[in-house]
Coordinates of C-alpha atoms in Angstrom, one line a residue:
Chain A
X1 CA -21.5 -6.2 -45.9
X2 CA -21.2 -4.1 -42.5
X3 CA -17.8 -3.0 -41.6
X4 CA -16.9 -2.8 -38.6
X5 CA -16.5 1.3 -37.7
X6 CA -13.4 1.8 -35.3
X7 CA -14.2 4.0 -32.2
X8 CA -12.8 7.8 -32.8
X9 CA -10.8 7.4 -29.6
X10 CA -9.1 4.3 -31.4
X11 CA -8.4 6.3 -34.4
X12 CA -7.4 9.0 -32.5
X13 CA -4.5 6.9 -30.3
X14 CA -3.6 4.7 -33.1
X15 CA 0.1 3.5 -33.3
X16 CA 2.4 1.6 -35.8
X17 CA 5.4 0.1 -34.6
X18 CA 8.5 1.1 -36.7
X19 CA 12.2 -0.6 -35.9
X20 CA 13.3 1.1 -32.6
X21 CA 10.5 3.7 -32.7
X22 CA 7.1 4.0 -32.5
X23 CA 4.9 6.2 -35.2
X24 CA 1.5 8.2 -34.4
X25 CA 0.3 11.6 -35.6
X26 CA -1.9 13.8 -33.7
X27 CA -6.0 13.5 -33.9
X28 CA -8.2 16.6 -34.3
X29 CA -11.5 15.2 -33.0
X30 CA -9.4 15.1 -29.7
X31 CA -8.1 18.9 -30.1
X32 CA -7.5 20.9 -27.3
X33 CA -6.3 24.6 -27.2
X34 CA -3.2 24.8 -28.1
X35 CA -2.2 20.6 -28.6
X36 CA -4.1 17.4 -28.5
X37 CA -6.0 16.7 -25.1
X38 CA -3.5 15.7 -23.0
X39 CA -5.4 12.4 -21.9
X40 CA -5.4 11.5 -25.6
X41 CA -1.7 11.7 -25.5
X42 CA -1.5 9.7 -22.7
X43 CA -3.8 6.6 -24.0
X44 CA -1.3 7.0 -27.3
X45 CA 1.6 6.3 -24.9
X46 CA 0.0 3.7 -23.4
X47 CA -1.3 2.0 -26.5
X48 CA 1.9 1.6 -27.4
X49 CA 3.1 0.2 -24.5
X50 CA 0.4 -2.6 -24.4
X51 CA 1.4 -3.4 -28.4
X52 CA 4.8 -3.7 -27.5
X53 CA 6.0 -7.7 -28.2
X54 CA 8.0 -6.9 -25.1
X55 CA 5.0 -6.1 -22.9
X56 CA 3.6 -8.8 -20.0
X57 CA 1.0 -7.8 -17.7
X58 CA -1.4 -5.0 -17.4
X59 CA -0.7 -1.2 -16.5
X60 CA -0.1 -0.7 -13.0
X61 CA 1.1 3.1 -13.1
X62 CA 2.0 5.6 -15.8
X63 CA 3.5 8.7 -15.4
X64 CA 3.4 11.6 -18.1
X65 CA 5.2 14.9 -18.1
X66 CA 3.9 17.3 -20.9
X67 CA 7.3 19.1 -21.5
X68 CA 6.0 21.0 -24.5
X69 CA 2.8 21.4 -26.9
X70 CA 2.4 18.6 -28.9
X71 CA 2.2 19.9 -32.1
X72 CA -0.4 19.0 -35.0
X73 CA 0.9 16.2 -37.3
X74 CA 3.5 13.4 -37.1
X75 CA 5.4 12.0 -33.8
X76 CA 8.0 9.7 -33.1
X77 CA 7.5 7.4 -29.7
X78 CA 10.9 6.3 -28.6
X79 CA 9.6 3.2 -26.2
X80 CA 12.2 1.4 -24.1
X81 CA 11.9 -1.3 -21.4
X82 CA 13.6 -0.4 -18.5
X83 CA 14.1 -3.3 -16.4
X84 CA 11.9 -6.7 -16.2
X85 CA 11.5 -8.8 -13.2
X86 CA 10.1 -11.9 -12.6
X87 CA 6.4 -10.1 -12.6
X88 CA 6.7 -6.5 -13.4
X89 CA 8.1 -4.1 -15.9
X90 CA 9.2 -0.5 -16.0
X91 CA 9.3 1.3 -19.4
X92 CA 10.0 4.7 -20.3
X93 CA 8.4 6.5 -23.7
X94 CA 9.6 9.5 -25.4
X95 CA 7.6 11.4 -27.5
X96 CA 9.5 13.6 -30.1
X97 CA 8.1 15.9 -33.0
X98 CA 10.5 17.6 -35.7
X99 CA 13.3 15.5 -35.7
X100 CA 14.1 14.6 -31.8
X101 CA 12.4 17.8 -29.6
X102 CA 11.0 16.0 -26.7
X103 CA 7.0 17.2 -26.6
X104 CA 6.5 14.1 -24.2
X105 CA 8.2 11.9 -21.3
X106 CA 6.2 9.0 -19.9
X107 CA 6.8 6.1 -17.3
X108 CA 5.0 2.7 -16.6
X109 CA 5.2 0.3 -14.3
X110 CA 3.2 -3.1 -15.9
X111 CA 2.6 -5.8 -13.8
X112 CA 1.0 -9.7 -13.8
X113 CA -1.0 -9.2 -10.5
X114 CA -1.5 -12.5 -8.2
X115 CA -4.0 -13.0 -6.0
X116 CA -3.9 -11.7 -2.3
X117 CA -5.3 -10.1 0.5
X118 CA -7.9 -7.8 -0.9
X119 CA -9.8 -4.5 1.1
X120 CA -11.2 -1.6 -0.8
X121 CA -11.4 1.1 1.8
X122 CA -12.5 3.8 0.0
X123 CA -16.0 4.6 0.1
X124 CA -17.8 4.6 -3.4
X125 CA -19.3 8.0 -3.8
X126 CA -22.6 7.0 -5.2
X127 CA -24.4 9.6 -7.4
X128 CA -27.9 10.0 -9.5
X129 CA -28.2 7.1 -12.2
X130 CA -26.4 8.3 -15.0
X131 CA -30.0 8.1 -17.4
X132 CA -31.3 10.8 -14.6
X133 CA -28.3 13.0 -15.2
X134 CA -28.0 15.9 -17.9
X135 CA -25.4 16.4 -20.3
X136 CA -22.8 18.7 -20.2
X137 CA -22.5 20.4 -22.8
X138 CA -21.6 24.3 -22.4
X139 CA -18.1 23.8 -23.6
X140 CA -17.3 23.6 -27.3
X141 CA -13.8 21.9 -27.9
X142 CA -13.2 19.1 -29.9
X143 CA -12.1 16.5 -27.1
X144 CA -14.9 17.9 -24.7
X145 CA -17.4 17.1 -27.1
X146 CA -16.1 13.0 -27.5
X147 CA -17.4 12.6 -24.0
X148 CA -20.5 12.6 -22.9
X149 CA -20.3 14.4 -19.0
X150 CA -22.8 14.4 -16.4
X151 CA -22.6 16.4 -13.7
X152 CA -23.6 15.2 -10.4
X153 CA -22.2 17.6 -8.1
X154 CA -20.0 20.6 -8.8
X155 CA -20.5 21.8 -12.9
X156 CA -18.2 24.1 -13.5
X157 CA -19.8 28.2 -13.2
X158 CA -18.1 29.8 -15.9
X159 CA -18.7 33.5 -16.2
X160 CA -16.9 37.1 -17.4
X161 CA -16.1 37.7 -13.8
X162 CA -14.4 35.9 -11.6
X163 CA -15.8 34.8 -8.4
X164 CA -15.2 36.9 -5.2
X165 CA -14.9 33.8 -3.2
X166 CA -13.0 30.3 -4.4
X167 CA -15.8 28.1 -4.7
X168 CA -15.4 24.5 -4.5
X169 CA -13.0 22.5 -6.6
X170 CA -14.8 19.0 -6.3
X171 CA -16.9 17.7 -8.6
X172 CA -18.4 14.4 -9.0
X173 CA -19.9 13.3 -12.8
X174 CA -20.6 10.2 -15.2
X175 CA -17.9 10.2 -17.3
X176 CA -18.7 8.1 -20.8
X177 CA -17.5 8.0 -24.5
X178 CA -19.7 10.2 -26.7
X179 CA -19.9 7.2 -29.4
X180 CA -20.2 4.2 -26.7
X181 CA -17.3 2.3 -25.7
X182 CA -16.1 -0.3 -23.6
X183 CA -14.0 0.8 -21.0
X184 CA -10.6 -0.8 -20.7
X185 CA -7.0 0.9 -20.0
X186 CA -7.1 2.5 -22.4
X187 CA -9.9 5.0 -21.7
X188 CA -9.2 4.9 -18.4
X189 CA -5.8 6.4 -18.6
X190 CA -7.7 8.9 -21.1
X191 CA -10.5 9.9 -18.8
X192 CA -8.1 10.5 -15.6
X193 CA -7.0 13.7 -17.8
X194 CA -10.6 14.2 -18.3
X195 CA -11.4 16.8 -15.6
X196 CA -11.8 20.6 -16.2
X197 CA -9.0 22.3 -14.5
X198 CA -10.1 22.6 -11.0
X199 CA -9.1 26.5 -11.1
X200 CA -11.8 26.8 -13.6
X201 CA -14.1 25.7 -10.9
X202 CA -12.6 27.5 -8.2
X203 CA -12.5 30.9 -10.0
X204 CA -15.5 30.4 -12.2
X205 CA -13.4 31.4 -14.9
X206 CA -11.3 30.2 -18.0
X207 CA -7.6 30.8 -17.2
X208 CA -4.5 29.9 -19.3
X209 CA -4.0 26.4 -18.0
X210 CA -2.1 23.0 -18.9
X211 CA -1.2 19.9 -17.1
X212 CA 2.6 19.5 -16.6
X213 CA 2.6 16.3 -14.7
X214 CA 0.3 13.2 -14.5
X215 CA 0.2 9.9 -12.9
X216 CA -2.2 7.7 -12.9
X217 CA -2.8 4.3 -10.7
X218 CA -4.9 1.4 -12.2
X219 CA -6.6 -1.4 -9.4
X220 CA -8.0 -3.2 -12.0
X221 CA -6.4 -5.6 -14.6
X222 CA -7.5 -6.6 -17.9
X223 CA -9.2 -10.0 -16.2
X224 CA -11.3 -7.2 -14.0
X225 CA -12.4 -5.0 -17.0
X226 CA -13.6 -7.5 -19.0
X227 CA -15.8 -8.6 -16.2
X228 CA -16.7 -5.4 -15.2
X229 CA -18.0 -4.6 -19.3
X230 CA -19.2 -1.1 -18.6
X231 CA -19.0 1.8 -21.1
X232 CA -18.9 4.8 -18.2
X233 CA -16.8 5.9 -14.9
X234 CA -18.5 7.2 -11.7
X235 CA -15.7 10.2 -11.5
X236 CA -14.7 12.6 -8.4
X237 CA -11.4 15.0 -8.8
X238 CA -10.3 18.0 -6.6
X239 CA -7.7 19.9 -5.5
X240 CA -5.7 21.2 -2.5
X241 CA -4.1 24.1 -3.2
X242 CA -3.9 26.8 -6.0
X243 CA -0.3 28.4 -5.6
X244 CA 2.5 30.1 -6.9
X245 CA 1.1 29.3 -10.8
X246 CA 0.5 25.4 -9.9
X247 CA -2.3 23.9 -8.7
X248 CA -2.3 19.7 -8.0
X249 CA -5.8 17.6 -8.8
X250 CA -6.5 14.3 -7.3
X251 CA -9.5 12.1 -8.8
X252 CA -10.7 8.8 -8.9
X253 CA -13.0 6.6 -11.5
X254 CA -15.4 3.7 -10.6
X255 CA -17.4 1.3 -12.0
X256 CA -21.1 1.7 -11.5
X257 CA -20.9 -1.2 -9.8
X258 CA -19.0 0.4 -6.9
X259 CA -14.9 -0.8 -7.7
X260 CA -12.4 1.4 -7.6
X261 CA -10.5 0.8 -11.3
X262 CA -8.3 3.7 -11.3
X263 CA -6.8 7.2 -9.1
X264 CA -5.2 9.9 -10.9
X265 CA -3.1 13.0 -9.4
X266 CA -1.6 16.1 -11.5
X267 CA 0.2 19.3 -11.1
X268 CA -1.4 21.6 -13.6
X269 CA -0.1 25.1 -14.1
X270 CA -2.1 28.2 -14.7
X271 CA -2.1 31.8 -14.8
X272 CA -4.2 33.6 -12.7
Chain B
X1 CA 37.9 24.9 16.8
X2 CA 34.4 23.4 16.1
X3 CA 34.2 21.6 13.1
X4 CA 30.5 22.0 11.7
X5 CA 29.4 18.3 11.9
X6 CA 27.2 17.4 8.4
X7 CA 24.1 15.9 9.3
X8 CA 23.8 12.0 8.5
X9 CA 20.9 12.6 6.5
X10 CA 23.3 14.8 4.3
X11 CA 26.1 11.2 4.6
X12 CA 23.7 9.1 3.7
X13 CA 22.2 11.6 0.3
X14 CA 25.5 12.8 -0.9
X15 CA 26.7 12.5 -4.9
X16 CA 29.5 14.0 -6.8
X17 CA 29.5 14.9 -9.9
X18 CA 31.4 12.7 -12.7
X19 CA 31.4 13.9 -16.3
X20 CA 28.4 12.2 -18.1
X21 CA 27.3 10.8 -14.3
X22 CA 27.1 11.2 -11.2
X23 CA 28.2 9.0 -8.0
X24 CA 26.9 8.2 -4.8
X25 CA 26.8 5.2 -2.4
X26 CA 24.2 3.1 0.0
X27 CA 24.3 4.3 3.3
X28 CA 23.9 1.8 6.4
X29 CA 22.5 4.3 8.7
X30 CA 19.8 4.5 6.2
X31 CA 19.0 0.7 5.4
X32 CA 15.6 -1.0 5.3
X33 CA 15.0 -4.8 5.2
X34 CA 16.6 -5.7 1.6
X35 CA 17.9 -2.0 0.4
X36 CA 17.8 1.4 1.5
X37 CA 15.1 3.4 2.3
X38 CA 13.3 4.4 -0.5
X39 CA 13.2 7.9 0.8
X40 CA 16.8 8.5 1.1
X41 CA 17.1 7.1 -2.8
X42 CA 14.6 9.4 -3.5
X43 CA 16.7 12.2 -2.0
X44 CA 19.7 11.0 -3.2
X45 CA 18.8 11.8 -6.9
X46 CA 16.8 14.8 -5.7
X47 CA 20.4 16.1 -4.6
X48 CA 22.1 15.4 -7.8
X49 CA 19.2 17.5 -9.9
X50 CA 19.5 20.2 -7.1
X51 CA 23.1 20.2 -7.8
X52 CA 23.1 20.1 -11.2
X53 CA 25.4 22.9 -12.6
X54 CA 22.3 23.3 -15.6
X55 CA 19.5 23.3 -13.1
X56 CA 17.1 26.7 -12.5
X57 CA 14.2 26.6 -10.6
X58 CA 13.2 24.1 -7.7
X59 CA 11.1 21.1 -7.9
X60 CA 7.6 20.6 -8.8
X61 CA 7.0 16.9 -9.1
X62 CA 9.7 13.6 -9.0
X63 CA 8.5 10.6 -9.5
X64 CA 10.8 7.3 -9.1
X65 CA 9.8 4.0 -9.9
X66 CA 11.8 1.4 -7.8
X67 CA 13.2 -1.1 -10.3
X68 CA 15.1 -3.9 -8.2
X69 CA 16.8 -3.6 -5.2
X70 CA 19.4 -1.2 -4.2
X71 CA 22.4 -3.0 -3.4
X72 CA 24.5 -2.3 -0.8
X73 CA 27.9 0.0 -2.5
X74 CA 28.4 3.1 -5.2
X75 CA 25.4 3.1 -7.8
X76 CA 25.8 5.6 -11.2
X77 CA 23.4 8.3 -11.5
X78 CA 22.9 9.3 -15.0
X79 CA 21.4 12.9 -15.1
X80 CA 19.6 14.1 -18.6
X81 CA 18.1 17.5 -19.3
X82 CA 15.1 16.1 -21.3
X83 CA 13.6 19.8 -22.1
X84 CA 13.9 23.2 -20.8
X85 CA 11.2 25.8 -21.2
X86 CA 11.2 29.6 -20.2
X87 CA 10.1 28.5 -16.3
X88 CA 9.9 24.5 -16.2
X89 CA 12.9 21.8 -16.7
X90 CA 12.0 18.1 -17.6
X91 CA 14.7 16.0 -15.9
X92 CA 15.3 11.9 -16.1
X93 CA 17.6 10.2 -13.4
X94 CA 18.6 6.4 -14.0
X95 CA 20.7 4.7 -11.2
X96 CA 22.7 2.0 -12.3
X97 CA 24.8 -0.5 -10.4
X98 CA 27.3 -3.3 -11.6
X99 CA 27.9 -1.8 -14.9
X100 CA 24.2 -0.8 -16.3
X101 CA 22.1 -2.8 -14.4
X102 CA 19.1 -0.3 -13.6
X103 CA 17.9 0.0 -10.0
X104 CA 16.1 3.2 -10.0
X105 CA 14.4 5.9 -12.9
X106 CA 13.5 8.9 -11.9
X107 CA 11.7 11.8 -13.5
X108 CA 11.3 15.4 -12.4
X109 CA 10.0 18.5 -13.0
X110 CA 11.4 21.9 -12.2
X111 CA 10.2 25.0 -12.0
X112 CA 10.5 29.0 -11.4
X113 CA 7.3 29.4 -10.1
X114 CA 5.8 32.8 -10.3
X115 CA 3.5 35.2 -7.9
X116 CA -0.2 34.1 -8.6
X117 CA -3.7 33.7 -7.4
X118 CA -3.6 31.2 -4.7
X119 CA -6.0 29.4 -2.5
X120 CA -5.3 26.5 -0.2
X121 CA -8.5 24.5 -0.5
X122 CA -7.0 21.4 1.7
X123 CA -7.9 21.7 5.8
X124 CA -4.7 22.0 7.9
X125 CA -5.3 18.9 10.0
X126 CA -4.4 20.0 13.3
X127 CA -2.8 17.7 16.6
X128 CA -2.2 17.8 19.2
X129 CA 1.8 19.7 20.1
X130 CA 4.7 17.7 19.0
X131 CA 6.1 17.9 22.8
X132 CA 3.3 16.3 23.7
X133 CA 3.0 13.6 21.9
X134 CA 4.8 10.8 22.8
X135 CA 7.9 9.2 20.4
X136 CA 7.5 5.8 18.2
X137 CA 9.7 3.7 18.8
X138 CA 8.6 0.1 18.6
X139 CA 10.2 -0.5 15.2
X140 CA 13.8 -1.0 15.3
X141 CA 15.4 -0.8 11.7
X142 CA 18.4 1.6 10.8
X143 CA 16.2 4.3 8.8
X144 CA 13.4 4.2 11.0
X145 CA 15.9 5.3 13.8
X146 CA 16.7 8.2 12.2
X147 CA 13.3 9.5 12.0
X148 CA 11.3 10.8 15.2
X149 CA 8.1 9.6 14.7
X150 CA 5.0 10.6 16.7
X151 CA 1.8 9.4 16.1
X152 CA -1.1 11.7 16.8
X153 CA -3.7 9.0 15.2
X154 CA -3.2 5.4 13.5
X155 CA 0.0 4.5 15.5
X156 CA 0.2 1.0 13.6
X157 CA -0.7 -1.9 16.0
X158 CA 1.6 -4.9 15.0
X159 CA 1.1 -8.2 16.3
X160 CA 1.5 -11.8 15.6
X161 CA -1.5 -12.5 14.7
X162 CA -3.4 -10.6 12.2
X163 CA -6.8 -8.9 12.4
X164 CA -10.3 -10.4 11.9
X165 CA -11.2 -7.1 10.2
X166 CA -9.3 -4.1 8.5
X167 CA -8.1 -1.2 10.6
X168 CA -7.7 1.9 9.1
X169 CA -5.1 2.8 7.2
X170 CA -5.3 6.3 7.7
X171 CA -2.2 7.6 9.8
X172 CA -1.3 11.1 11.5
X173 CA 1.8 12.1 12.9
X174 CA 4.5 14.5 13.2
X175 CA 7.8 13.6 11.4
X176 CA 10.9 15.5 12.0
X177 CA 15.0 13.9 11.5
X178 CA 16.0 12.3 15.1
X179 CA 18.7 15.0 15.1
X180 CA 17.1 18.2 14.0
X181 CA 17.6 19.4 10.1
X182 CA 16.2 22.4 9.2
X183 CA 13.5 21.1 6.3
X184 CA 14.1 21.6 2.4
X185 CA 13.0 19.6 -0.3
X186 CA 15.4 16.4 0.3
X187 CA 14.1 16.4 3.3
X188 CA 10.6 16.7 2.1
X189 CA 11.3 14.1 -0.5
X190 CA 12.8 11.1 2.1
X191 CA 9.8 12.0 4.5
X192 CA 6.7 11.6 1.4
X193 CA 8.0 7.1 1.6
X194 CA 8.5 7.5 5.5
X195 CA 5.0 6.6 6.3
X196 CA 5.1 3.0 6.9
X197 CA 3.1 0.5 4.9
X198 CA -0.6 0.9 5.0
X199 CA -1.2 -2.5 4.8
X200 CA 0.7 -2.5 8.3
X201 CA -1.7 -0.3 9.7
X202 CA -4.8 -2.5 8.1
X203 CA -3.9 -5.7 8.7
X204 CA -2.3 -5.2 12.0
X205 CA 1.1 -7.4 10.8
X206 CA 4.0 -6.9 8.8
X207 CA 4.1 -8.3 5.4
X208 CA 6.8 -8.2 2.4
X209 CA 6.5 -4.7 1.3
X210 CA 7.7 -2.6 -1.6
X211 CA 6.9 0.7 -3.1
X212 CA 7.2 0.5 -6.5
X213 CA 6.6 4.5 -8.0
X214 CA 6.8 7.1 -5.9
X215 CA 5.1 10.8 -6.9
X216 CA 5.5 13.4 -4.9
X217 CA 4.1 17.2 -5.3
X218 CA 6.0 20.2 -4.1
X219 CA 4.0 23.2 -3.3
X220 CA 6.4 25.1 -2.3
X221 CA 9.5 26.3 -3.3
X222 CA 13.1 27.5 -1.8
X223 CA 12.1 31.0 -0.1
X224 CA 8.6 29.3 1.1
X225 CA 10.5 27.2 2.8
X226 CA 13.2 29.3 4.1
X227 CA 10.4 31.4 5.5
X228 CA 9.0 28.6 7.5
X229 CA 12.2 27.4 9.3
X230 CA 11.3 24.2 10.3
X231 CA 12.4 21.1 11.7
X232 CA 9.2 18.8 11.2
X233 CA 6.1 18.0 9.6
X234 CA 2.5 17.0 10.0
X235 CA 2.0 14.1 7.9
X236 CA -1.2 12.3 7.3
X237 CA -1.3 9.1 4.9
X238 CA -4.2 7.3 3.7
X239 CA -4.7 4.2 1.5
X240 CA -8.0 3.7 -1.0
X241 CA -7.4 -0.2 -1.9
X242 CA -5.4 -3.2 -1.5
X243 CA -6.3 -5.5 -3.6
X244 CA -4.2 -8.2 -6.4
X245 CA -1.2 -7.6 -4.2
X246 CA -0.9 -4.0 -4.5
X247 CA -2.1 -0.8 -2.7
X248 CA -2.0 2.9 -2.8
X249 CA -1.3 5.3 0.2
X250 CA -1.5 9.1 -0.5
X251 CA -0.1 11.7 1.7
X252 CA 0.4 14.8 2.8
X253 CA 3.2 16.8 4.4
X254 CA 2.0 20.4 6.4
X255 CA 4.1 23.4 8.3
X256 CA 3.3 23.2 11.9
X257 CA 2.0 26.4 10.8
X258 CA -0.9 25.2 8.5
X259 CA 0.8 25.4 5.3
X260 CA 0.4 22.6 2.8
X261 CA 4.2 21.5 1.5
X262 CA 3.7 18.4 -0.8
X263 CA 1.6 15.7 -1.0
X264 CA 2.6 12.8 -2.1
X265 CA 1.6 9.3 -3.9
X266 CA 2.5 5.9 -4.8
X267 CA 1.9 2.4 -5.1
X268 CA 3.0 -0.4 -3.1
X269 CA 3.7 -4.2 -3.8
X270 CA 2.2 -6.0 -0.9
X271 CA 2.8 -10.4 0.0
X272 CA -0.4 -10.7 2.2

């Protein structure tokens, strides 16, 4: 008999609920530097947020601040509803490691979304079909390699020496799970963390660099996904400004099909 | 003798300091349609981190998710150090009124920021001079009076009857306080909800309208800003999609000199 084989990622954000806390421990096939890829830690959040017996609706925003590295092993995920209205919900979700340090503070809004008055401004970016796009694959880190990048405009140029010019921080790239797999909240929440720091693209160079604060807005709902059933995002991110030891990232993921499902903004700080 | 006459913004964001909490109160000259301004509650627990005897460093990111209405009277503010680092603080805000019900969460992010490699990717807009461009005032509501609005593009065009297609949402205008106030980050903070609602601007009419979480960026800190002097912005706001009765808007805030202050993000409950 076949068993079914649970996706990495799944593994990887896996919770159990305990009596007023949440358990999870951290995955190293989603390893980062110096803690788990922080869009790892985020889908964890929200996974537990979307088990909760409390929850109603579908993510509408979720807000993470990374207040120190996660560290390997066991966490606690403190997950508390907030306020409930007649549609929405606001939760909060603390992450603590070693007996209450706080590693992780997180936000959501959930909502049951009614039909209204609909108008996608936003133009879809349109790029090379993701079979006529090459790999990625100059960047050897555990999370990095559970996704399977394409660049379609502005691959990171990483080099010894820095540019003498910024270069562009925009890219635009197919965005996918390594090991196919359908995309729902999930992975969306995961992918808007997704994006190489945008200093390493404006510098051409690796810098000491973490995200300290990052929201992400979904325009989708779990009706939308499931009609959508595609295992990849059509991804842009940038940035405006690079300053004092913080730089902010803006990005946005689509469906091949040309919907917006989800925007994503950070401040990120580095050392340069 | 001339008493120095506080400045209403300053009325309407003011707390004091309790033992576990802090207290503040609604203020009419700041009033919307069923609460206050977003942007003055915004402020409001802004001031009471700014204040806080335990603070260091100035702010990097808030984000508030709008709960339920404010109601008119004295709310609770209760102020929690999450997690301090060598350069960043973790903050959460909850306002409660009538004896725990929540109203208002709040999380922020301080931070010493440091000298660094800096590059301002993001195009200063431009417009046309302040003086010469003519005042808004077509809406008349308490916290929209306090504001001198001047639209340099996308003045919104209400009427009684909506429009057969979308206009765009996108929006330029100085901002400054009806009576002068010398900018800082409260001020920074009310202006990133003063845009008015995109879906205003698209479909021509006004709808039932509420931001739900608010995000805003600060890119500059305390001696930035003392450096620039100012008593207004140039603000540009966009929106990507309005769809199952809710819609983003991003925006910016910029130093009539060409320096990039904040930018700013949130999404918005829309009846249309």
């Amino acid at each position: 008999m076949l068993a079914r084989i649970q996706h990495l990622f799944d593994d990887a954000t896996q919770v159990t609920a305990g009596d007023s806390c949440w358990q999870g421990r951290t995955s190293e096939d989603y390893w980062a530097f110096v803690g788990p890829f922080g869009g790892a830690t985020a889908a964890t959040i929200l996974r537990a947020l979307l088990n909760h017996p409390q929850r109603t609706g579908y993510p509408l925003s979720l807000t993470v601040n990374f207040c120190a590295p996660v560290e390997r092993g066991p966490f606690d995920l403190d997950v508390r509803l907030i306020k409930a209205n007649r549609s929405t919900q606001h939760w909060s979700v603390e992450m603590t490691q070693n007996g209450g340090e706080v590693a992780t503070f997180a936000t959501a809004v959930f909502a049951a979304r009614r039909p209204s008055w609909s108008h996608q401004q936003a133009e879809f970016p349109g790029a090379t079909a993701f079979e006529q796009t090459l790999p990625y694959a100059k960047i050897s880190i555990p999370w990095v390699k559970q996704y399977d990048f394409r660049f379609v405009e502005g691959e990171p140029k990483i080099s010894a020496t820095p540019r003498a010019a910024p270069a562009s921080a925009y890219s635009k790239l197919w965005i996918g799970d390594r090991v196919p797999r359908k995309i729902d909240a999930l992975s969306l929440m995961s992918m808007s963390d997704a994006f190489f720091g945008r200093v390493f693209h404006a510098k051409g160079e690796l810098v000491p660099f973490g995200t300290v604060s990052l929201t992400t807005y979904f325009h989708v709902d779990a009706e939308d996904l499931a009609a959508e059933d595609i295992s990849r995002v059509l991804a842009v991110a940038d940035a405006r400004i690079f300053r004092k030891s913080y730089s902010d990232q803006t990005g946005e993921l689509w469906s091949p099909q040309g919907r917006l499902l989800a925007t994503t903004h950070q401040m990120a700080y580095f050392k340069a």
